[in-house]
PDB file of C-alpha atoms in Angstrom:
ATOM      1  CA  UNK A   1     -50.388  49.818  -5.589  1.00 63.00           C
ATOM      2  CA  UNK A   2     -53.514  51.295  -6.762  1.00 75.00           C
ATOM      3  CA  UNK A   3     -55.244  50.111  -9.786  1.00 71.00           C
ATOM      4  CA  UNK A   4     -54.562  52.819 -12.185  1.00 73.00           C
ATOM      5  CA  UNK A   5     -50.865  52.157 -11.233  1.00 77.00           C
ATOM      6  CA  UNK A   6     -51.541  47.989 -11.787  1.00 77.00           C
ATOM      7  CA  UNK A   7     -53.166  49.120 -15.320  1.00 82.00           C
ATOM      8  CA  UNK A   8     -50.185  51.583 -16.130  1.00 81.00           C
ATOM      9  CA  UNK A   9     -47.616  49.068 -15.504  1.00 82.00           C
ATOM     10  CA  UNK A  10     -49.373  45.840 -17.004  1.00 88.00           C
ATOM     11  CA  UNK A  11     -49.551  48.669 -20.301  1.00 90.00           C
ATOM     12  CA  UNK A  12     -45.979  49.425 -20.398  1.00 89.00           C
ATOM     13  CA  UNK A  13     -44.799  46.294 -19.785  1.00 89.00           C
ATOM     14  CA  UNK A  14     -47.069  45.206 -22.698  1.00 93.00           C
ATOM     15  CA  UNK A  15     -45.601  47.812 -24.947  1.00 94.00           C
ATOM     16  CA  UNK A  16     -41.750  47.128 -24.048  1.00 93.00           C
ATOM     17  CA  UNK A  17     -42.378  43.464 -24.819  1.00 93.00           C
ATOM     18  CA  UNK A  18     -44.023  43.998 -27.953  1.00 95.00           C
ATOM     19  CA  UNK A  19     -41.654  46.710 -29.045  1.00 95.00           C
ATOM     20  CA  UNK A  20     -38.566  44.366 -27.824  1.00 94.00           C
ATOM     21  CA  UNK A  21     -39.559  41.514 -29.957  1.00 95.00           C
ATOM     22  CA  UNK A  22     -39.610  43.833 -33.156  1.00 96.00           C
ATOM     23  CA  UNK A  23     -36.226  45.344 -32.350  1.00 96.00           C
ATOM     24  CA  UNK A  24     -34.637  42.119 -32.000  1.00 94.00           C
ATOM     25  CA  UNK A  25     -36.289  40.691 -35.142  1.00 95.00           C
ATOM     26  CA  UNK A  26     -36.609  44.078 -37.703  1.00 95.00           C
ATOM     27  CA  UNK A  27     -33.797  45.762 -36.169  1.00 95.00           C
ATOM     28  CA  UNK A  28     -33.826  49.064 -33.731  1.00 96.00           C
ATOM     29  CA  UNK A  29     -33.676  51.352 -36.454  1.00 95.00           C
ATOM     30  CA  UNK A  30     -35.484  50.032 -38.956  1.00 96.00           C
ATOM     31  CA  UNK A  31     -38.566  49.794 -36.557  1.00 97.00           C
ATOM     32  CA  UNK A  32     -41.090  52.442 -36.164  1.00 96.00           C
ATOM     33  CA  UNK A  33     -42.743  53.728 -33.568  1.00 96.00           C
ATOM     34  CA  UNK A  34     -45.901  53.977 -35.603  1.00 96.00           C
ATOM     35  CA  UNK A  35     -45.408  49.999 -36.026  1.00 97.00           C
ATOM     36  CA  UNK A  36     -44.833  49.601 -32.399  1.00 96.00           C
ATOM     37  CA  UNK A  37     -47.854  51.249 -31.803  1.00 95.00           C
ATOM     38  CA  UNK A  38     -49.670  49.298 -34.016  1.00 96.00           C
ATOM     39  CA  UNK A  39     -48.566  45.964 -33.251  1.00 96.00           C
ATOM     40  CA  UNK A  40     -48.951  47.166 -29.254  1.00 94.00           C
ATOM     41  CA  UNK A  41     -52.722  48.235 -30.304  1.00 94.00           C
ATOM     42  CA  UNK A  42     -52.648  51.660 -29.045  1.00 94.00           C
ATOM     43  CA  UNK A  43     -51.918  55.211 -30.983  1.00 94.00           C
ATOM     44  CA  UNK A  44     -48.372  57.466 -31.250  1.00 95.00           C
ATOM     45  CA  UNK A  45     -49.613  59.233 -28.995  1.00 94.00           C
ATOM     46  CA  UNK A  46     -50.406  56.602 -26.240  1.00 94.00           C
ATOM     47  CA  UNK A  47     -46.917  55.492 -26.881  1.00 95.00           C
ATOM     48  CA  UNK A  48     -45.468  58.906 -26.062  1.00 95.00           C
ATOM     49  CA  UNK A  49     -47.797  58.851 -22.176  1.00 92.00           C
ATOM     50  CA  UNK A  50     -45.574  55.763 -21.562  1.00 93.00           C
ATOM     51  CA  UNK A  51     -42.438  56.433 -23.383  1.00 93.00           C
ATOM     52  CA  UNK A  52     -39.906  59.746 -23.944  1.00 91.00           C
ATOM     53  CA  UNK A  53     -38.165  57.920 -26.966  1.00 92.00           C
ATOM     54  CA  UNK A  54     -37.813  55.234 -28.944  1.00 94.00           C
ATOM     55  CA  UNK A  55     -34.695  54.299 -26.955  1.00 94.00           C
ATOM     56  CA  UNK A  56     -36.019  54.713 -23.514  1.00 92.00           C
ATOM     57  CA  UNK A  57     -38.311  51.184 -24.527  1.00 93.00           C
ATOM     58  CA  UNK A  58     -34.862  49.573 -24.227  1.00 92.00           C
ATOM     59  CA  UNK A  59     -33.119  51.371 -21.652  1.00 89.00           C
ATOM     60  CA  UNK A  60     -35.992  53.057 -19.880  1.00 79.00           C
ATOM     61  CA  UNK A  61     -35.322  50.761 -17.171  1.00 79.00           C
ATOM     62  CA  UNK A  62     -31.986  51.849 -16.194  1.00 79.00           C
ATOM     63  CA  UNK A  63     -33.152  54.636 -14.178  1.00 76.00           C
ATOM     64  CA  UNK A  64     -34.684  52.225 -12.042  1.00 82.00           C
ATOM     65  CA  UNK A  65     -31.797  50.017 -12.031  1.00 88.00           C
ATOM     66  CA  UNK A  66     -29.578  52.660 -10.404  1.00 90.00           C
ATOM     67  CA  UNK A  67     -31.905  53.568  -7.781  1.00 93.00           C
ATOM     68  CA  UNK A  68     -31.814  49.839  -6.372  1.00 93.00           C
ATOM     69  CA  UNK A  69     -27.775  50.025  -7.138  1.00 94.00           C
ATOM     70  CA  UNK A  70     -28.105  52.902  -4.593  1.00 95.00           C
ATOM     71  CA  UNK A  71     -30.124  51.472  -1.657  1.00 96.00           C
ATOM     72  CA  UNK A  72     -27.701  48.425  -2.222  1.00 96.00           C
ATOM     73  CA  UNK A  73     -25.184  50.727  -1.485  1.00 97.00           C
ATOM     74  CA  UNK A  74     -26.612  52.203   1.465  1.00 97.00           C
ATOM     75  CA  UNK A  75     -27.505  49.021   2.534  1.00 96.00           C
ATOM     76  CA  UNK A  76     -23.673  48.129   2.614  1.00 96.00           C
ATOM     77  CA  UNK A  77     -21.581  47.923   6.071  1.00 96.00           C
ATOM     78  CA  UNK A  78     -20.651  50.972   6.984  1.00 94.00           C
ATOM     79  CA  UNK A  79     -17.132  49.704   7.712  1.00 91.00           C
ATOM     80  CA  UNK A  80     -16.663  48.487   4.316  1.00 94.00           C
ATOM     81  CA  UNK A  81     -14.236  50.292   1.879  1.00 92.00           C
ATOM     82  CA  UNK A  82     -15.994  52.519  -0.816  1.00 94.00           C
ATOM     83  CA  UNK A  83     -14.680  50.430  -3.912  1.00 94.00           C
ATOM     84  CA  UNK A  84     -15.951  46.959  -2.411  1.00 93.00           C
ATOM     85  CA  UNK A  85     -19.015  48.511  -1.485  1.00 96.00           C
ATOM     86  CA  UNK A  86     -20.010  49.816  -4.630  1.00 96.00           C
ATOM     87  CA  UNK A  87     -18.824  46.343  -6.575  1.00 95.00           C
ATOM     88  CA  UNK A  88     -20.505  44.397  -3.843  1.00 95.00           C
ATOM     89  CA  UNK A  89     -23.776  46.511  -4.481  1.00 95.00           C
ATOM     90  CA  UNK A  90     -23.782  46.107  -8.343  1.00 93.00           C
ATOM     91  CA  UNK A  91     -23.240  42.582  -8.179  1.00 93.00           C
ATOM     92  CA  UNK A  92     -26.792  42.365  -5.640  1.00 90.00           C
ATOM     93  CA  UNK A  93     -28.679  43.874  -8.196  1.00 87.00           C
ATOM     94  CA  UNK A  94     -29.561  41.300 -10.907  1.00 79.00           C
ATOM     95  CA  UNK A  95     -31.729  41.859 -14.062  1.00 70.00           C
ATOM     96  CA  UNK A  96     -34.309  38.933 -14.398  1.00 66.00           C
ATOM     97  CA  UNK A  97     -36.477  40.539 -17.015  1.00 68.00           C
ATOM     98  CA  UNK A  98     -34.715  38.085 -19.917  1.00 78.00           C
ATOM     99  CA  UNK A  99     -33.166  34.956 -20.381  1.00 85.00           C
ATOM    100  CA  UNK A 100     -29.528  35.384 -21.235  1.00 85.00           C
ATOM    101  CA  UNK A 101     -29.710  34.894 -25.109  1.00 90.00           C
ATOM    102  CA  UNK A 102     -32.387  37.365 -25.037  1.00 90.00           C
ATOM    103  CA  UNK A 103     -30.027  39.550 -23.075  1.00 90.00           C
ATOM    104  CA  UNK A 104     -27.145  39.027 -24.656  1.00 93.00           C
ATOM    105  CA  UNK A 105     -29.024  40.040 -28.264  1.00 94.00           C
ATOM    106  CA  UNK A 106     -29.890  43.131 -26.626  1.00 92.00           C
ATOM    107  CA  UNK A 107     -26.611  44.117 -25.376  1.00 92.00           C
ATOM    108  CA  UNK A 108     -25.421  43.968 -29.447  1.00 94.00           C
ATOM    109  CA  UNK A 109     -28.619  45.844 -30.352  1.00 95.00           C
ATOM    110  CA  UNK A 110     -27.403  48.556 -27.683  1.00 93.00           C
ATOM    111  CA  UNK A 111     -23.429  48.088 -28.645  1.00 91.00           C
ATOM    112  CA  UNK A 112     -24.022  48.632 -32.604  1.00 92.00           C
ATOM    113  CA  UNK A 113     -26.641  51.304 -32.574  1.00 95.00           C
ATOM    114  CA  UNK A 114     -25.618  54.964 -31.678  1.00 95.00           C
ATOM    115  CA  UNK A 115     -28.491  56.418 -30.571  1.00 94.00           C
ATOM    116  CA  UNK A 116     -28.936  53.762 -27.924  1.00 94.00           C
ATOM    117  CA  UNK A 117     -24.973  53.872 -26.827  1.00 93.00           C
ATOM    118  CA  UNK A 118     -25.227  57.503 -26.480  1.00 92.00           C
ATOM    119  CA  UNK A 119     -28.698  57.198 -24.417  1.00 91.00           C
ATOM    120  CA  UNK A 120     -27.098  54.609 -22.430  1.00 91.00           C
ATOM    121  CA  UNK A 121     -24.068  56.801 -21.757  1.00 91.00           C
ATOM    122  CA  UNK A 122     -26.945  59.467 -20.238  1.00 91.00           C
ATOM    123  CA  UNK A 123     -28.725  57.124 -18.286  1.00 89.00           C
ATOM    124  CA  UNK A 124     -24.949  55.737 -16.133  1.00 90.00           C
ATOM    125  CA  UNK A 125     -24.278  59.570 -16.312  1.00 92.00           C
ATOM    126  CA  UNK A 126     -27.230  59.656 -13.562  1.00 92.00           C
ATOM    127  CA  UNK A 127     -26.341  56.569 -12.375  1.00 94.00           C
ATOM    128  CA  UNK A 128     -23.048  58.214 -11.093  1.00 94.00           C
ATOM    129  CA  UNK A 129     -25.463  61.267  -9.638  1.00 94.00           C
ATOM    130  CA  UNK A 130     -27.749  58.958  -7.484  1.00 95.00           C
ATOM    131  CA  UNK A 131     -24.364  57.186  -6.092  1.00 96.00           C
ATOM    132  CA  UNK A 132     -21.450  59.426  -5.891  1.00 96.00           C
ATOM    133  CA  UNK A 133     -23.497  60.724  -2.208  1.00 96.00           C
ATOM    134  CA  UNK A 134     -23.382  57.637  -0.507  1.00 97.00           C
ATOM    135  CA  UNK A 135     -19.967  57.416  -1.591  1.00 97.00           C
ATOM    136  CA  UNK A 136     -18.823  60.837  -0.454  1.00 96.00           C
ATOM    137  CA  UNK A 137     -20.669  60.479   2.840  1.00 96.00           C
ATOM    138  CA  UNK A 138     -18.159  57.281   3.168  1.00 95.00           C
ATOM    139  CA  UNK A 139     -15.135  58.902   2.789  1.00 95.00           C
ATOM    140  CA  UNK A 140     -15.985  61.064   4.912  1.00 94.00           C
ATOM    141  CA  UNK A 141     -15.551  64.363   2.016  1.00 94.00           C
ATOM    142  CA  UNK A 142     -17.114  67.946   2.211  1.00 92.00           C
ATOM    143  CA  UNK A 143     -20.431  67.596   0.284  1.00 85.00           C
ATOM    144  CA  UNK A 144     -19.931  71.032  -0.319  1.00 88.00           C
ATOM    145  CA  UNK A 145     -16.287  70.756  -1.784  1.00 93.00           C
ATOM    146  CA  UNK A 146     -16.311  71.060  -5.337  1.00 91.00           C
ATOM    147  CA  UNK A 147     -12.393  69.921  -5.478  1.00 95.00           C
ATOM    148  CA  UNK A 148     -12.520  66.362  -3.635  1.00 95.00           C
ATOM    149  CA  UNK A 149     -13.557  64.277  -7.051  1.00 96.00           C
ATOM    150  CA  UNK A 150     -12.401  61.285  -5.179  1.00 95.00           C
ATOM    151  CA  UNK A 151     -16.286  59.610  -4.819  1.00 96.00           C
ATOM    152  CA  UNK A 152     -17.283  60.802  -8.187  1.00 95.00           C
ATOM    153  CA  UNK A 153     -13.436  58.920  -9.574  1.00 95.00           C
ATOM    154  CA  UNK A 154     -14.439  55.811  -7.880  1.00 95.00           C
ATOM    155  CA  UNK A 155     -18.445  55.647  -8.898  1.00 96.00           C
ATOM    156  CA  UNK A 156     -17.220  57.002 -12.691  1.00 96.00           C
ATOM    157  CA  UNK A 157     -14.302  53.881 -12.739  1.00 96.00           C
ATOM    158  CA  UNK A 158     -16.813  51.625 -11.668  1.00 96.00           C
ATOM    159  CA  UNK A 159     -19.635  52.159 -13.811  1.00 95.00           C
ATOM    160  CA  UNK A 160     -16.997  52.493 -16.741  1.00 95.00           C
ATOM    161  CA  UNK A 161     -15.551  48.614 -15.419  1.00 96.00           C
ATOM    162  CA  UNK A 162     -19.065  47.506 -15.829  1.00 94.00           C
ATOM    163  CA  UNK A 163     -19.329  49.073 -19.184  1.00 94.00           C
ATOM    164  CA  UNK A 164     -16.111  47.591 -20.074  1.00 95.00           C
ATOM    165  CA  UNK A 165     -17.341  44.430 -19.264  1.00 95.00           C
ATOM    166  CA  UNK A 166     -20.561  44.562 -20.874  1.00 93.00           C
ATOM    167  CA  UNK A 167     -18.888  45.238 -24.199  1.00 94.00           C
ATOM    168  CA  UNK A 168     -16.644  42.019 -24.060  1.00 96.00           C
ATOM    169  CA  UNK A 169     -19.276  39.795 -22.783  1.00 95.00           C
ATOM    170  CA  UNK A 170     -21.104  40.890 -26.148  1.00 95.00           C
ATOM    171  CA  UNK A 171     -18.009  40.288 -28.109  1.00 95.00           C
ATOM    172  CA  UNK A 172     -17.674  37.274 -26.527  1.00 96.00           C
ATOM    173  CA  UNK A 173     -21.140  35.877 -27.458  1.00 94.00           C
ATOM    174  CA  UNK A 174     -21.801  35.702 -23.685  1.00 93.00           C
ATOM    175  CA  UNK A 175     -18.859  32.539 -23.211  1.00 95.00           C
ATOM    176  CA  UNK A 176     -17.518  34.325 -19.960  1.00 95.00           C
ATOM    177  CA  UNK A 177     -20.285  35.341 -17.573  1.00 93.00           C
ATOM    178  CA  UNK A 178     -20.904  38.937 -17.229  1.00 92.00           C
ATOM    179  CA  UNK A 179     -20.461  39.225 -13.193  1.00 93.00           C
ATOM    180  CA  UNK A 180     -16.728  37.461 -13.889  1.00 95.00           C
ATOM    181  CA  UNK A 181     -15.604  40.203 -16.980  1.00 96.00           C
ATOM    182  CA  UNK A 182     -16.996  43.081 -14.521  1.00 95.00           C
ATOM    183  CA  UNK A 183     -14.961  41.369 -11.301  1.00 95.00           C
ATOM    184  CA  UNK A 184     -11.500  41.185 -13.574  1.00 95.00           C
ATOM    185  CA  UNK A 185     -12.212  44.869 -14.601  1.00 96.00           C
ATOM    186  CA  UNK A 186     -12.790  46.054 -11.618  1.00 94.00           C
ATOM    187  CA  UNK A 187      -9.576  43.497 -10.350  1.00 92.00           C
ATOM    188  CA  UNK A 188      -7.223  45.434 -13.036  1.00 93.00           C
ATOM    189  CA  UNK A 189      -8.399  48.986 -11.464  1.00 91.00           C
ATOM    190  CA  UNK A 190      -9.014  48.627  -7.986  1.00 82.00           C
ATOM    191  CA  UNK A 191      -6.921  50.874  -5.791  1.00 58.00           C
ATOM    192  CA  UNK A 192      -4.165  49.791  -3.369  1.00 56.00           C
ATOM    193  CA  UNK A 193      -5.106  48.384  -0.426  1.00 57.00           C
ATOM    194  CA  UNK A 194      -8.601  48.056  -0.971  1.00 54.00           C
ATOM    195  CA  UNK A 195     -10.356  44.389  -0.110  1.00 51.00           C
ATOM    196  CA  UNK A 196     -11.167  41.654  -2.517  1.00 43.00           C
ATOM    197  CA  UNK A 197     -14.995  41.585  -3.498  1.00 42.00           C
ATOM    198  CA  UNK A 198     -16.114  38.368  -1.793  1.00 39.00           C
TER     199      UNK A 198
END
């Protein structure tokens, strides 16, 4: 990595962190991006080289996120079924960046504020567009035919299970691990004669 790219990154990262600890002590909404910038030490408009939005400092990463979810994928077995494959993939792909209080205040920051539900609706939107072509390629469907929705049913009902999950680990003040809520999601949905994740 060159060191324009070291600089850019040590930056960002600077700015999420700073930005992160105002959200979770001021509030999402009620903090600025003008204070962000600020307390960061760097103008709006630096802010705006790094960042799209406001909510891309907490969900920016997601992006990112999905493209490891899809070389897990393509990393999977070939022989194994499309359903365990995905699950198995999203469970190898862990998010160190916080501690799990920290985490588990952001998923409530994310679960009661609109704008960020609705931006992190977009970002598993393109989650389901970087995976549903691994998953077509193993069920051996048409990339061309628009009518077999099969991959992008099983990719959709998986990100959803995840989402599902997500939601009551939050309700649940983070008492039931996250990777167990997403497993008895997935359990309640997973199609006939498919294998247990292991």
């Amino acid at each position: 990595m060159s060191l324009w790219s070291r600089t850019r990154n040590a930056v960002h990262g600077e700015i999420t962190r700073t930005a992160m600890e105002l959200f979770l002590t001021r509030g999402f909404d009620a903090t600025t991006i003008d204070e962000i910038a600020a307390a960061a030490g760097i103008s709006r408009r630096s802010f705006f080289r790094y960042f799209g939005t406001k909510e891309d400092v907490v969900l920016g990463d997601l992006i990112a996120r999905g493209e490891e979810i899809r070389q897990a994928l393509e990393a999977r077995p070939d022989g194994e079924e499309p359903w365990t494959a995905l699950c198995n993939a999203l469970h190898s792909v862990k998010d160190t960046a916080y501690d799990d209080d920290t985490m588990l205040a952001i998923f409530r920051m994310v679960h009661g504020t609109p704008s960020l539900r609705a931006r992190s609706i977009e970002k598993h939107l393109q989650w389901q567009a970087l995976l549903t072509p691994e998953v077509r390629r193993r069920l051996g469907a048409d990339p061309a035919d628009p009518f077999d929705v099969r991959a992008d049913a099983l990719v959709a009902t998986v990100i959803t299970c995840l989402d599902v999950a997500g939601e009551a680990w939050t309700r649940g003040d983070g008492a039931v691990s996250l990777e167990d809520l997403f497993d008895a999601a997935a359990a309640a949905v997973r199609p006939p004669g498919s294998r247990a994740v292991p």
